[in-house]
Phi, psi and omega in degrees: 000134193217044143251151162079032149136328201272113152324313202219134188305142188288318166339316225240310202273337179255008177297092165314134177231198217261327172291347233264156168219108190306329167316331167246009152327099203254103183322313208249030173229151176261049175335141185039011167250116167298355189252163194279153179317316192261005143287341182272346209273305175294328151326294157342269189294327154344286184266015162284335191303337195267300163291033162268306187289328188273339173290305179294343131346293183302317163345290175296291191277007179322326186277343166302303179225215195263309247269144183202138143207151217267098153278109159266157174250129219210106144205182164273145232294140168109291247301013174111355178276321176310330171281338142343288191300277225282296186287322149301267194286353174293329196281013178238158163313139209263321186307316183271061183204105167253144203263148111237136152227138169303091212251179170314131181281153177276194202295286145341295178302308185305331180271019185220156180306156165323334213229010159328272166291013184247308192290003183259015149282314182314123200276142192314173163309139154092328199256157149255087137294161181237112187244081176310082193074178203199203176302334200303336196286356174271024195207350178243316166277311189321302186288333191293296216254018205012094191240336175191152199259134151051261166314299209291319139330290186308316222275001216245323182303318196278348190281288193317320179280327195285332185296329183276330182311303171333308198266330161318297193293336161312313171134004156284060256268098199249141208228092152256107178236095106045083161296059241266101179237165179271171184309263174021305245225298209269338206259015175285290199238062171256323169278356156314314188298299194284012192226004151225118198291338161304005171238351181328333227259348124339295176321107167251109183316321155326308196282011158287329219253321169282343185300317169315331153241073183311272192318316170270017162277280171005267185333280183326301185282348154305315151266354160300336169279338169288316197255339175261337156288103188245173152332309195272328203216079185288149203220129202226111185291130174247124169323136188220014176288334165271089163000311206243340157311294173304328182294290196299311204277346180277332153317316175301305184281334177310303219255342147284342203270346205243318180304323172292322164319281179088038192286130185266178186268141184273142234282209190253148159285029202207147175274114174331284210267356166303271203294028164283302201265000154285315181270350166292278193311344182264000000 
């Protein structure tokens, strides 16, 4: 892809693979975009008019097939997924959007598998869900903080791959994505949060205290990238120190996932010109 500002399809450049090491990620660079913030700004919109138009398509034809698809968002606390949720996918129609995000499991949930309370999110034929954190945190908080041992981990990786596969097969499209920003980067802007009172209402004390095992999510998503990227569900580190850079590439893969669809508008159940000359006569 050599339009809208991007040298190298984002697709391509940002695809975790079999060599990839989240360690050498450089947070604060913008792969394959040449421009500048108020080149990504403009980009964005631009091409939100475009995933606009193929999401109401997808939208439209619901009644039609299968086809759906599912973005998770997967970081550590700041990087940036809510402004996603908000810059991106707020720019389609909100009917065809479904939302969850995945807090501390209740009570309920705890008395059933880990992949329990995820399936019943999964968006419908016609929709984009959106999984503000997922399963994966049962495979990330779960290891950081041993919440379940060793095997019961392996057994969640291997849960995980056969679970998407199902649904990859059904007729979902899954977009997994890594807002990858560095330490730096996140206590910038956690002092942001306590130096302004319209953020206060952000700021949770708990993130000084996973920022403390820095190193060992960093591990934890790493194999998670080891043991969850498949062919059918690829998993895409994105840089997130720049805002609007992670907003415009995740727009980007959005807008392969949809492109790949190819959903068309579906024809009419009806006769045209009956009902031409019907609504002429009333």
């Amino acid at each position: 892809m050599k339009t809208h500002g991007w040298t190298h399809d984002p697709v391509d450049l940002l695809r975790v693979d079999e060599e990839f090491s989240l360690s050498d990620v450089d947070s604060a660079s913008t792969p394959g975009f040449t421009g500048d913030k108020a080149d990504g700004e403009q980009a964005l919109e631009g091409r939100g008019q475009v995933l606009g138009n193929l999401q109401e398509r997808l939208f439209a034809s619901r009644g039609d097939g299968t086809a759906s698809v599912l973005l998770v968002l997967q970081a550590m606390d700041t990087a940036g997924k809510g402004g996603i949720v908000r810059h991106v996918v707020g720019g389609v129609d909100p009917q065809g959007v479904e939302l969850a995000a995945f807090k501390k499991p209740t009570p309920e949930e705890l008395e059933h598998d880990f992949l329990w309370r995820i399936e019943k999110h999964l968006p419908a034929p016609g929709f984009i869900g959106v999984f503000d954190r997922s399963h994966y945190e049962d495979v990330l908080i779960g290891k950081v903080h041993a919440l379940a041992d060793a095997a019961e981990i392996e057994r969640r990786y291997e849960a995980i791959n056969v679970f998407e596969q199902r649904i990859t097969a059904t007729g979902t499209r899954i977009v997994k994505v890594m807002l990858n920003i560095s330490r730096d980067e996140q206590k910038q802007r956690l002092a942001e949060r306590l130096d302004r009172p319209d953020k206060y209402w952000k700021y949770n004390p708990g993130d000084v205290d996973e920022r403390l095992r820095w190193d060992d999510y960093m591990a934890a998503y790493q194999t998670v990238f080891e043991r969850t990227a498949t062919p059918e569900a690829p998993w895409y580190v994105v840089p997130a120190n720049r805002k609007w850079y992670a907003r415009l590439a995740v727009q980007e893969l959005l807008l392969d996932a949809l492109e790949r669809i190819d959903p068309q508008w579906p024809a009419a159940d009806y006769d045209i010109e009956a009902e031409k000359r019907r609504l002429e006569a009333s």
